[in-house]
Coordinates of C-alpha atoms in Angstrom, one line a residue:
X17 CA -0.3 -5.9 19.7
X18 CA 2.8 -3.9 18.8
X19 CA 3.2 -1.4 21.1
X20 CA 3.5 1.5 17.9
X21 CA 3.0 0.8 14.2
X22 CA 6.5 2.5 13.7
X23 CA 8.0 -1.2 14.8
X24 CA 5.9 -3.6 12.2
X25 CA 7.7 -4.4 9.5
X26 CA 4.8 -3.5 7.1
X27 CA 3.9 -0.4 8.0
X28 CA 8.2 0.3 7.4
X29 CA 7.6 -1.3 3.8
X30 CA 4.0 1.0 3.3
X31 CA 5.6 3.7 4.0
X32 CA 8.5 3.7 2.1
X33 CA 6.4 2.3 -0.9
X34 CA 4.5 5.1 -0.7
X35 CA 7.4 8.0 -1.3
X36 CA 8.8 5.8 -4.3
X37 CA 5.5 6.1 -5.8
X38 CA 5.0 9.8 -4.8
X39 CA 8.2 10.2 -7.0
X40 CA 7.3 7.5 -9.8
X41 CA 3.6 9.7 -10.5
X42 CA 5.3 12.9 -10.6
X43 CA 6.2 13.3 -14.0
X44 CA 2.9 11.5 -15.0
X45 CA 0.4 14.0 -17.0
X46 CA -1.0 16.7 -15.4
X47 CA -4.6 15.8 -16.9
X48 CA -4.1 12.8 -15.0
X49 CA -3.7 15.1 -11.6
X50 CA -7.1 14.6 -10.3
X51 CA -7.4 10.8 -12.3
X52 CA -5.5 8.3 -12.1
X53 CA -2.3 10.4 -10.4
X54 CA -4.5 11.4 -7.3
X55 CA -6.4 7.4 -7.1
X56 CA -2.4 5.6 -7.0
X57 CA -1.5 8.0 -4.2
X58 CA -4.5 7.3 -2.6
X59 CA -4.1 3.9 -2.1
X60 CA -0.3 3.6 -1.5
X61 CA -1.0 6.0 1.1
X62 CA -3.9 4.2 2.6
X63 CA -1.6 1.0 3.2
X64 CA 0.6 2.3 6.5
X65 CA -2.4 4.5 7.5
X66 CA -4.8 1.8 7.8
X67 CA -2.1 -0.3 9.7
X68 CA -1.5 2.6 11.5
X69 CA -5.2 3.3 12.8
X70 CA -5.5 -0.5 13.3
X71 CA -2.5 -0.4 15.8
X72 CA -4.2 2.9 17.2
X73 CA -7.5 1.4 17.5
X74 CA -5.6 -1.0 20.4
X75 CA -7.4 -4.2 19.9
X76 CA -6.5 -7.4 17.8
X77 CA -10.2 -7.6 16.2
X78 CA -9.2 -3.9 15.1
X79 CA -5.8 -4.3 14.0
X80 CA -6.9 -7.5 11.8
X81 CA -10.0 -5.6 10.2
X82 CA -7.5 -2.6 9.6
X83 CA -5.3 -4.8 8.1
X84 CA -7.6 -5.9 5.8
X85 CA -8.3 -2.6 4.7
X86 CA -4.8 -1.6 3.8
X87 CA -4.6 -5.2 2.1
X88 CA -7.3 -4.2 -0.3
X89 CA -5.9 -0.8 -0.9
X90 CA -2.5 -3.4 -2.0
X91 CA -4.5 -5.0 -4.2
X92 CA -6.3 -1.4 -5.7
X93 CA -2.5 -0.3 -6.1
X94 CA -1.4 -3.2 -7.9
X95 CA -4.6 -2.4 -10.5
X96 CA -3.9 0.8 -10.7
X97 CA 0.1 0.8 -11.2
X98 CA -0.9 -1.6 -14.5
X99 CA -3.4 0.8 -15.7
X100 CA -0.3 3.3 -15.5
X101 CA 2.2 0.9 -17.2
X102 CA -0.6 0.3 -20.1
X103 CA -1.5 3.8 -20.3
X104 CA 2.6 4.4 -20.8
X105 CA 3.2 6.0 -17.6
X106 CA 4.9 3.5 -15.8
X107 CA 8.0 2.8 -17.8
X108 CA 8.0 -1.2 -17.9
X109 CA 10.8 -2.1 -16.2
X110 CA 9.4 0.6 -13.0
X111 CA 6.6 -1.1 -12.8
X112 CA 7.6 -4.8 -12.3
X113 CA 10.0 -3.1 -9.7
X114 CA 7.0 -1.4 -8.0
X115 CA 4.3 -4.8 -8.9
X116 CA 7.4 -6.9 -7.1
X117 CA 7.5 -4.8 -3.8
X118 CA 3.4 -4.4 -4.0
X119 CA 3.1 -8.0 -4.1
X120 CA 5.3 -8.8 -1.6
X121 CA 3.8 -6.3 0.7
X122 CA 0.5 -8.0 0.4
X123 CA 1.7 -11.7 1.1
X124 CA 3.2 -9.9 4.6
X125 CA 0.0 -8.2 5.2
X126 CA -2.1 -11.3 4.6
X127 CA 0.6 -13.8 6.9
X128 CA 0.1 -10.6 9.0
X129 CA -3.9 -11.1 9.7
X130 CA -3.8 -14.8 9.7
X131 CA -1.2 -14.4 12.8
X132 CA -3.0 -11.8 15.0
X133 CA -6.0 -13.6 14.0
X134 CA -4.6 -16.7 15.1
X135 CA -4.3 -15.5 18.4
X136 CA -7.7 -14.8 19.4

């Protein structure tokens, strides 16, 4: 177990994922304010938090099915920021920046469970 989420690696790369898309969505429409705006920020955000309550929770079993959680939520965003781009409000070339870091995030998050799940 870390001994605070501020020292994985993950929860660094959540959290700094999530501010970049905070400033990606803010010149999307404002129709889109309580759509697809408010669902992106919801699951960027959900990332560190759920690593965050999963090093809280102070048990490997909880850290691994927290983990999980803010591994879907990667996946949801990754849905999501191509909705953007096909609705045009993801310039292309933002979001294969974005879909690059998402992606990458994940694979850590997944070699991330397998590990603390390997040491049960």
């Amino acid at each position: 177990m870390p001994e605070s989420v501020e020292n994985l690696r993950i929860w660094q790369e959540g959290m700094q994922l999530a501010k970049d898309i905070y400033r990606a969505s803010s010149s999307w429409p404002k129709e889109e304010v309580y759509g697809l705006t408010a669902q992106v920020r919801r699951a960027v955000v959900s990332i560190p938090a759920n690593l965050a309550e999963g090093v809280g929770r102070g048990t490997a079993a909880e850290l691994s099915r927290y983990s999980r959680i803010a591994l879907g939520s990667a996946y949801e965003l990754g849905t999501l920021l191509r909705l953007a781009r096909d609705f045009g409000y993801l310039a292309h070339a933002n979001f294969e920046e974005l879909n690059v870091r998402v992606s990458s995030l994940a694979k850590q998050i997944s070699a991330f469970i397998s590990y603390q799940e390997g040491r049960k």
